[in-house]
Structures are given as C-alpha cells and as structure tokens.
mmCIF file of C-alpha atoms and ligand atoms in Angstrom:
data_model
loop_
_atom_site.group_PDB
_atom_site.id
_atom_site.type_symbol
_atom_site.label_atom_id
_atom_site.label_comp_id
_atom_site.label_asym_id
_atom_site.label_seq_id
_atom_site.Cartn_x
_atom_site.Cartn_y
_atom_site.Cartn_z
ATOM 1 C CA MET A 731 111.894 25.673 42.832
ATOM 2 C CA PRO A 732 108.758 26.840 44.560
ATOM 3 C CA GLU A 733 109.418 27.885 48.122
ATOM 4 C CA LEU A 734 106.944 28.307 50.952
ATOM 5 C CA PRO A 735 105.530 31.678 49.785
ATOM 6 C CA GLU A 736 104.897 30.355 46.279
ATOM 7 C CA VAL A 737 103.221 27.223 47.617
ATOM 8 C CA GLU A 738 101.100 29.406 49.921
ATOM 9 C CA THR A 739 100.118 31.547 46.939
ATOM 10 C CA ILE A 740 99.123 28.504 44.916
ATOM 11 C CA ALA A 741 97.175 27.031 47.843
ATOM 12 C CA ARG A 742 95.314 30.343 48.258
ATOM 13 C CA GLY A 743 94.523 30.458 44.562
ATOM 14 C CA LEU A 744 93.135 26.927 44.695
ATOM 15 C CA ARG A 745 91.227 27.737 47.885
ATOM 16 C CA LYS A 746 89.375 30.488 46.036
ATOM 17 C CA ARG A 747 88.430 28.159 43.229
ATOM 18 C CA VAL A 748 87.754 24.571 44.195
ATOM 19 C CA PRO A 749 86.307 24.029 47.697
ATOM 20 C CA GLY A 750 82.709 22.847 47.514
ATOM 21 C CA ASP A 751 83.308 21.176 44.177
ATOM 22 C CA THR A 752 83.345 17.386 43.880
ATOM 23 C CA ILE A 753 85.977 15.306 42.125
ATOM 24 C CA GLU A 754 83.905 13.097 39.829
ATOM 25 C CA ASP A 755 86.743 10.986 38.614
ATOM 26 C CA VAL A 756 90.434 11.147 37.988
ATOM 27 C CA TRP A 757 92.952 10.205 35.330
ATOM 28 C CA LEU A 758 96.518 9.515 36.426
ATOM 29 C CA SER A 759 99.568 8.968 34.224
ATOM 30 C CA GLY A 760 100.941 6.369 36.632
ATOM 31 C CA LYS A 761 104.472 7.472 35.745
ATOM 32 C CA LYS A 762 107.182 7.018 38.333
ATOM 33 C CA PRO A 763 108.261 8.592 40.586
ATOM 34 C CA THR A 764 105.364 11.059 40.674
ATOM 35 C CA PHE A 765 103.104 8.715 42.603
ATOM 36 C CA LYS A 766 104.143 8.355 46.187
ATOM 37 C CA SER A 767 100.882 6.526 46.863
ATOM 38 C CA LYS A 768 99.839 3.907 44.327
ATOM 39 C CA PRO A 769 97.801 5.486 41.502
ATOM 40 C CA ALA A 770 94.926 3.060 42.221
ATOM 41 C CA GLU A 771 94.956 4.117 45.852
ATOM 42 C CA ILE A 772 94.866 7.802 44.913
ATOM 43 C CA ALA A 773 92.040 7.231 42.443
ATOM 44 C CA ALA A 774 90.013 5.278 45.012
ATOM 45 C CA ALA A 775 90.528 7.916 47.689
ATOM 46 C CA ILE A 776 89.737 11.037 45.687
ATOM 47 C CA SER A 777 87.169 9.922 43.092
ATOM 48 C CA GLY A 778 83.714 10.959 44.224
ATOM 49 C CA ALA A 779 85.060 13.066 47.077
ATOM 50 C CA ARG A 780 84.018 16.617 47.792
ATOM 51 C CA ILE A 781 86.752 19.195 48.347
ATOM 52 C CA LEU A 782 86.269 20.731 51.774
ATOM 53 C CA ALA A 783 89.399 22.845 51.999
ATOM 54 C CA VAL A 784 92.791 23.497 50.457
ATOM 55 C CA ARG A 785 95.720 24.519 52.613
ATOM 56 C CA ARG A 786 99.469 24.617 52.742
ATOM 57 C CA MET A 787 101.486 22.546 55.173
ATOM 58 C CA GLY A 788 105.182 23.341 54.844
ATOM 59 C CA LYS A 789 105.768 23.111 51.115
ATOM 60 C CA HIS A 790 102.873 20.722 50.534
ATOM 61 C CA ILE A 791 99.411 21.518 49.231
ATOM 62 C CA VAL A 792 96.793 19.552 51.136
ATOM 63 C CA PHE A 793 93.257 18.992 49.857
ATOM 64 C CA ASP A 794 90.930 17.990 52.686
ATOM 65 C CA LEU A 795 88.239 15.794 51.184
ATOM 66 C CA GLU A 796 84.990 14.226 52.259
ATOM 67 C CA ARG A 797 83.386 11.117 50.911
ATOM 68 C CA ASN A 798 79.680 10.587 51.385
ATOM 69 C CA GLY A 799 77.861 7.321 51.883
ATOM 70 C CA GLY A 800 80.114 4.641 50.522
ATOM 71 C CA PRO A 801 79.490 1.231 49.082
ATOM 72 C CA ALA A 802 77.065 -1.227 50.672
ATOM 73 C CA GLY A 803 76.740 -1.076 54.443
ATOM 74 C CA GLU A 804 73.119 -0.046 54.562
ATOM 75 C CA ARG A 805 71.651 -3.495 55.020
ATOM 76 C CA ARG A 806 74.128 -4.677 57.559
ATOM 77 C CA SER A 807 73.254 -5.501 61.123
ATOM 78 C CA GLU A 808 73.343 -2.706 63.689
ATOM 79 C CA PRO A 809 76.720 -3.601 65.320
ATOM 80 C CA GLU A 810 78.289 -4.195 61.931
ATOM 81 C CA ARG A 811 77.037 -0.833 60.731
ATOM 82 C CA ALA A 812 78.347 0.934 63.793
ATOM 83 C CA LYS A 813 81.733 -0.663 63.238
ATOM 84 C CA ARG A 814 81.798 0.462 59.623
ATOM 85 C CA LYS A 815 80.725 3.927 60.632
ATOM 86 C CA ARG A 816 83.633 4.232 63.014
ATOM 87 C CA LYS A 817 86.016 3.166 60.289
ATOM 88 C CA ARG A 818 84.369 5.570 57.919
ATOM 89 C CA VAL A 819 85.272 8.517 60.099
ATOM 90 C CA VAL A 820 88.807 7.847 58.986
ATOM 91 C CA SER A 821 88.457 6.715 55.405
ATOM 92 C CA HIS A 822 85.748 9.171 54.489
ATOM 93 C CA HIS A 823 87.896 12.189 55.071
ATOM 94 C CA PRO A 824 90.898 11.494 52.913
ATOM 95 C CA GLN A 825 93.615 14.025 52.241
ATOM 96 C CA TRP A 826 95.170 14.501 48.844
ATOM 97 C CA ILE A 827 98.720 15.763 49.197
ATOM 98 C CA VAL A 828 100.616 17.467 46.414
ATOM 99 C CA HIS A 829 104.283 18.380 46.536
ATOM 100 C CA LEU A 830 105.243 20.500 43.549
ATOM 101 C CA GLY A 831 108.920 19.519 43.543
ATOM 102 C CA MET A 832 110.890 21.738 41.164
ATOM 103 C CA THR A 833 108.592 22.191 38.208
ATOM 104 C CA GLY A 834 105.187 20.982 39.370
ATOM 105 C CA ARG A 835 102.083 23.090 38.685
ATOM 106 C CA MET A 836 98.489 22.709 39.757
ATOM 107 C CA VAL A 837 95.994 24.376 37.437
ATOM 108 C CA VAL A 838 92.229 24.792 37.352
ATOM 109 C CA CYS A 839 90.809 24.921 33.839
ATOM 110 C CA GLU A 840 87.813 24.170 31.654
ATOM 111 C CA ALA A 841 87.568 20.558 30.501
ATOM 112 C CA ASP A 842 87.990 21.489 26.835
ATOM 113 C CA GLU A 843 91.398 23.066 27.391
ATOM 114 C CA PRO A 844 94.021 20.949 25.636
ATOM 115 C CA VAL A 845 95.929 18.657 27.969
ATOM 116 C CA VAL A 846 99.532 19.812 27.848
ATOM 117 C CA LYS A 847 102.569 17.575 27.793
ATOM 118 C CA HIS A 848 103.778 16.306 31.189
ATOM 119 C CA THR A 849 100.293 16.250 32.696
ATOM 120 C CA HIS A 850 100.236 13.526 35.362
ATOM 121 C CA ALA A 851 96.829 13.967 36.945
ATOM 122 C CA VAL A 852 93.493 15.254 35.732
ATOM 123 C CA ALA A 853 90.706 15.433 38.296
ATOM 124 C CA ARG A 854 87.346 16.084 36.642
ATOM 125 C CA LEU A 855 85.175 18.298 38.789
ATOM 126 C CA GLU A 856 81.388 18.341 39.021
ATOM 127 C CA SER A 857 81.407 22.000 37.959
ATOM 128 C CA GLY A 858 82.751 20.976 34.569
ATOM 129 C CA ARG A 859 86.234 22.236 35.287
ATOM 130 C CA GLU A 860 89.362 20.176 35.769
ATOM 131 C CA LEU A 861 92.154 20.267 38.282
ATOM 132 C CA ARG A 862 95.382 19.259 36.577
ATOM 133 C CA PHE A 863 98.851 18.459 37.834
ATOM 134 C CA ILE A 864 101.625 19.143 35.337
ATOM 135 C CA ASP A 865 105.255 18.365 36.098
ATOM 136 C CA PRO A 866 107.935 18.188 33.373
ATOM 137 C CA ARG A 867 110.850 17.201 35.600
ATOM 138 C CA ARG A 868 108.894 14.896 37.878
ATOM 139 C CA PHE A 869 110.318 15.869 41.225
ATOM 140 C CA GLY A 870 106.773 16.520 42.394
ATOM 141 C CA ARG A 871 104.859 13.917 44.393
ATOM 142 C CA LEU A 872 101.207 12.972 44.737
ATOM 143 C CA SER A 873 99.901 10.958 47.646
ATOM 144 C CA VAL A 874 96.831 10.330 49.766
ATOM 145 C CA GLU A 875 96.373 9.931 53.500
ATOM 146 C CA SER A 876 93.336 9.213 55.575
ATOM 147 C CA ALA A 877 91.730 11.719 57.927
ATOM 148 C CA GLY A 878 94.352 14.175 59.031
ATOM 149 C CA GLY A 879 97.036 11.521 58.665
ATOM 150 C CA PHE A 880 99.457 13.771 56.862
ATOM 151 C CA GLU A 881 102.367 14.969 58.949
ATOM 152 C CA ALA A 882 104.564 17.588 57.339
ATOM 153 C CA GLY A 883 107.099 17.509 60.212
ATOM 154 C CA GLY A 884 108.533 20.529 62.012
ATOM 155 C CA VAL A 885 106.644 23.644 63.042
ATOM 156 C CA GLU A 886 104.912 26.019 60.679
ATOM 157 C CA PRO A 887 107.173 29.120 60.484
ATOM 158 C CA LEU A 888 104.283 31.550 60.173
ATOM 159 C CA GLU A 889 102.447 30.060 63.129
ATOM 160 C CA VAL A 890 105.171 29.213 65.630
ATOM 161 C CA ASP A 891 105.406 31.718 68.476
ATOM 162 C CA ARG A 892 108.606 33.440 69.516
ATOM 163 C CA GLU A 893 109.346 31.343 72.617
ATOM 164 C CA ARG A 894 108.774 28.033 70.880
ATOM 165 C CA PHE A 895 110.997 29.160 68.007
ATOM 166 C CA ILE A 896 113.790 30.142 70.400
ATOM 167 C CA ASP A 897 113.474 26.803 72.227
ATOM 168 C CA LEU A 898 113.831 24.904 68.957
ATOM 169 C CA PHE A 899 117.176 26.477 68.147
ATOM 170 C CA HIS A 900 118.968 27.613 71.259
ATOM 171 C CA ALA A 901 120.595 24.280 72.121
ATOM 172 C CA ARG A 902 121.611 23.355 68.556
ATOM 173 C CA LYS A 903 125.314 22.982 67.895
ATOM 174 C CA THR A 904 124.931 23.318 64.125
ATOM 175 C CA PRO A 905 125.303 26.542 62.119
ATOM 176 C CA ILE A 906 122.097 28.546 62.368
ATOM 177 C CA LYS A 907 121.603 28.395 58.596
ATOM 178 C CA SER A 908 121.651 24.575 58.628
ATOM 179 C CA ALA A 909 119.226 24.562 61.536
ATOM 180 C CA LEU A 910 116.869 26.883 59.642
ATOM 181 C CA LEU A 911 116.924 24.527 56.665
ATOM 182 C CA ASN A 912 116.314 21.478 58.877
ATOM 183 C CA GLN A 913 112.748 20.529 57.973
ATOM 184 C CA LYS A 914 112.356 18.568 61.200
ATOM 185 C CA LEU A 915 112.591 21.844 63.114
ATOM 186 C CA VAL A 916 110.829 24.349 60.881
ATOM 187 C CA ARG A 917 109.096 23.233 57.731
ATOM 188 C CA GLY A 918 109.320 24.952 54.409
ATOM 189 C CA VAL A 919 112.044 27.576 54.897
ATOM 190 C CA GLY A 920 114.309 27.198 51.871
ATOM 191 C CA ASN A 921 117.723 28.579 50.968
ATOM 192 C CA ILE A 922 116.654 32.003 49.692
ATOM 193 C CA TYR A 923 114.402 32.865 52.603
ATOM 194 C CA ALA A 924 116.915 31.556 55.145
ATOM 195 C CA ASP A 925 119.617 33.892 53.753
ATOM 196 C CA GLU A 926 117.269 36.866 53.605
ATOM 197 C CA SER A 927 116.026 36.252 57.161
ATOM 198 C CA LEU A 928 119.542 35.948 58.564
ATOM 199 C CA PHE A 929 120.492 39.210 56.876
ATOM 200 C CA ARG A 930 117.560 41.049 58.415
ATOM 201 C CA ALA A 931 118.337 39.570 61.809
ATOM 202 C CA GLY A 932 122.034 40.545 61.493
ATOM 203 C CA ILE A 933 123.257 36.982 62.027
ATOM 204 C CA ARG A 934 125.944 35.235 59.979
ATOM 205 C CA PRO A 935 124.841 31.929 58.464
ATOM 206 C CA ARG A 936 127.778 30.013 59.992
ATOM 207 C CA ARG A 937 127.108 31.115 63.568
ATOM 208 C CA ARG A 938 126.352 28.165 65.817
ATOM 209 C CA ALA A 939 122.719 28.301 66.832
ATOM 210 C CA SER A 940 123.717 27.673 70.443
ATOM 211 C CA SER A 941 126.004 30.733 70.449
ATOM 212 C CA LEU A 942 123.082 33.079 69.781
ATOM 213 C CA THR A 943 121.306 34.887 72.578
ATOM 214 C CA ARG A 944 117.584 34.444 73.090
ATOM 215 C CA GLU A 945 117.223 38.031 71.938
ATOM 216 C CA GLN A 946 119.022 37.292 68.651
ATOM 217 C CA LEU A 947 116.922 34.185 68.081
ATOM 218 C CA GLY A 948 113.826 36.249 68.821
ATOM 219 C CA LYS A 949 114.937 38.742 66.205
ATOM 220 C CA LEU A 950 115.442 35.891 63.736
ATOM 221 C CA HIS A 951 111.914 34.627 64.455
ATOM 222 C CA GLY A 952 110.571 38.070 63.535
ATOM 223 C CA ALA A 953 112.766 38.241 60.419
ATOM 224 C CA VAL A 954 111.678 34.810 59.122
ATOM 225 C CA GLN A 955 108.011 35.739 59.473
ATOM 226 C CA GLU A 956 108.533 39.178 57.947
ATOM 227 C CA VAL A 957 110.382 37.817 54.907
ATOM 228 C CA LEU A 958 107.817 35.085 54.271
ATOM 229 C CA ARG A 959 104.857 37.450 54.707
ATOM 230 C CA GLU A 960 106.374 40.012 52.332
ATOM 231 C CA ALA A 961 106.935 37.352 49.708
ATOM 232 C CA ILE A 962 103.382 36.043 50.116
ATOM 233 C CA ALA A 963 102.015 39.585 49.799
ATOM 234 C CA LEU A 964 104.000 40.021 46.575
ATOM 235 C CA GLY A 965 102.512 36.840 45.207
ATOM 236 C CA GLY A 966 98.987 37.771 46.172
ATOM 237 C CA SER A 967 98.561 39.982 43.148
ATOM 238 C CA SER A 968 99.607 37.267 40.739
ATOM 239 C CA ILE A 969 97.675 34.287 42.082
ATOM 240 C CA SER A 970 95.996 33.684 38.742
ATOM 241 C CA ASP A 971 99.378 33.185 37.130
ATOM 242 C CA TYR A 972 99.811 29.999 39.074
ATOM 243 C CA VAL A 973 96.515 28.212 39.065
ATOM 244 C CA ASP A 974 94.795 29.298 35.868
ATOM 245 C CA ALA A 975 95.745 27.207 32.895
ATOM 246 C CA ASP A 976 96.640 30.142 30.696
ATOM 247 C CA GLY A 977 98.881 31.611 33.383
ATOM 248 C CA GLU A 978 102.499 32.464 32.966
ATOM 249 C CA GLU A 979 105.122 30.174 34.351
ATOM 250 C CA GLY A 980 107.771 31.293 36.807
ATOM 251 C CA PHE A 981 107.553 32.637 40.301
ATOM 252 C CA PHE A 982 107.594 36.115 41.714
ATOM 253 C CA GLN A 983 110.660 37.131 43.635
ATOM 254 C CA LEU A 984 111.239 39.076 46.745
ATOM 255 C CA GLN A 985 113.778 41.825 46.193
ATOM 256 C CA HIS A 986 116.828 39.941 47.423
ATOM 257 C CA ARG A 987 119.075 41.848 49.780
ATOM 258 C CA VAL A 988 121.866 39.241 49.919
ATOM 259 C CA TYR A 989 120.764 36.067 48.153
ATOM 260 C CA ALA A 990 122.662 35.573 44.872
ATOM 261 C CA ARG A 991 124.307 38.986 45.253
ATOM 262 C CA GLU A 992 127.892 37.809 45.840
ATOM 263 C CA GLY A 993 130.392 40.653 45.365
ATOM 264 C CA GLU A 994 127.640 43.264 45.017
ATOM 265 C CA PRO A 995 127.460 46.061 47.583
ATOM 266 C CA CYS A 996 125.322 45.476 50.670
ATOM 267 C CA LEU A 997 122.183 47.595 50.391
ATOM 268 C CA VAL A 998 122.749 48.924 53.898
ATOM 269 C CA CYS A 999 126.526 49.485 54.252
ATOM 270 C CA LYS A 1000 127.935 48.925 50.734
ATOM 271 C CA THR A 1001 130.343 46.177 51.889
ATOM 272 C CA PRO A 1002 130.546 43.479 49.175
ATOM 273 C CA VAL A 1003 128.213 40.556 49.897
ATOM 274 C CA LYS A 1004 130.065 37.318 50.659
ATOM 275 C CA ARG A 1005 129.214 33.766 49.699
ATOM 276 C CA VAL A 1006 130.109 30.629 51.642
ATOM 277 C CA VAL A 1007 129.053 27.037 51.051
ATOM 278 C CA LEU A 1008 127.289 25.352 53.945
ATOM 279 C CA ILE A 1009 125.976 21.780 53.742
ATOM 280 C CA GLY A 1010 126.375 22.011 50.000
ATOM 281 C CA ARG A 1011 124.230 25.136 49.652
ATOM 282 C CA SER A 1012 125.346 28.664 48.872
ATOM 283 C CA SER A 1013 124.906 31.117 51.704
ATOM 284 C CA HIS A 1014 125.110 34.854 51.206
ATOM 285 C CA TYR A 1015 125.756 37.450 53.870
ATOM 286 C CA CYS A 1016 127.135 40.893 54.594
ATOM 287 C CA PRO A 1017 130.313 40.576 56.714
ATOM 288 C CA GLN A 1018 129.661 44.027 58.150
ATOM 289 C CA CYS A 1019 125.924 43.896 58.964
ATOM 290 C CA GLN A 1020 125.893 40.260 60.056
ATOM 291 C CA ARG A 1021 127.813 38.976 63.039
HETATM 292 ZN ZN1 ZN B 1384 126.014 45.450 55.165
#
C-alpha cells in the first residue's frame, strides 16, 4: 500500500511531466467504487482543463486545473456576465483528486501504448501523451472538487512545526501510536512510518500520548519528519518507476529498524524486537530502546 513517501514520489514524478499540458478529453471506466465523484462530473470538470500543478496532500495526489473561457456568457448583459465571472472563479479552477488505494498507479505514456487491464481513467493530453489511472484491486478513488475545495484533514507531517505538533498530541489519552495514525490529527502517516518514527524517538507505541513530555513529543516530531524525508529521498532516484508506463511495479522501502522485524535483534541493542497489536494493527518496538 503506498504510504506518504511513495505518494510524494509519484506526485513529484507527475509534477515533472504534466504541468502546462492540457487535458483534451477523458475516458473513464465508470466502474464502482473507483469513482467517488460521478464519472460525468469528473469528465466535465477535467476535460479541456490545463494542468497548473500537481501536489500531494496527505496520501492524495491533487491536480490543480484551470479552465479557460467556458460556454456562452459572452453576449450576456454586464451584470449577468459579472455574476458568471464570479462563479467562474470557483468552477474554472477545479481540482482532480486521486487516491491510489492499495494498488492504484498513475502513469504518463504515449497514446499508442497498449491500454493495460484494470485501466479506469485515460486523460488524453494536448502533447499527445496520456495520463492513465490503473487499479486492479479498486481501492483507489477518483474525485473532483472546485477551487481549492479539497480538504485532506489533519496537518501535513512534513510542514507542521514542532510546537503545533506537540499541541496536537499532548492532551490525548490514546496510545501515541493510535494518535499518530489518526488522520484527523496528522495526515498520511501509516503503520510502517509510525513504528519507525517511534523507534527513533525511543517511545513505546502503547504509551499514552498524554504521558509524554513536551520534549519527548518534540523528539517524535523530529523523528517523523526524518523518517519520511529519508524515505522520500530513497524514492527520488526511482521516480520513473512509478509514473512511466514501462516502469516496474512495487515500492521502494526504507531500511526498517523495527517494522516487521519481530523476534529479530534490535539494530542498536540486540534485544529481540517485540510485536503488539494496537487498534488491529501490528506495532513493532524494542523493549530496551523504547520506553
Ligand atoms: Zn534496542
């Protein structure tokens, strides 16, 4: 399942390739449950729109689009035109939001590349290339929003400052691991990166967030950012694997220090790594290094 660093890598790859290009038209499979917005609504919003930017918000890829002109309107009376113009500010900057789910992929390819099985969206670009969304297991979601309407919830872990991060967690009665996975607090930190961050911060996953000192939470803030940045840096060299059609499948992996290493010696103190289940998810930690 792509986690934040993988989604960031894909968004960066797309950002190098598609901004400035225009989506001429789009084909959508219409298959449920891929389409969170109605396929007709997506087609209407993105067809004819120019891609201004591509960015990541949490684990979503967001295409910021711009639509020029628009139908009719030109011969309308002055007040009517002004009214339409105001409305246009919203509807002429749609956002196309892609959530990759477990197996979703976004590729940029030449139009004559064969369309592979499980392709759910093909956006034909003015440059002659195509932007395709492929998703065998269909946990991915496509939707559109108007003008900055998309809210990913929570704070962005790579942008939130130390104090704000501490304030988010210090009064929480839940285990710190659960709080880290709570998307309403911080968006996009998944199971692997939560375990790795807690290890680096020396905090056990089951510790109540409220029992941690501000200093410990500050350390965790640093660890979360460090782990995510390292993983993004690792992915940087393999961007083409994710967005070029002939790319390999599968994601790069950070060298795990605790995640999925149950019973193996801790890389720091050699104590066997422990596993506990918290809110239905496996958590891995070193009983010696983490307190
Ligand atoms: Zn250890």
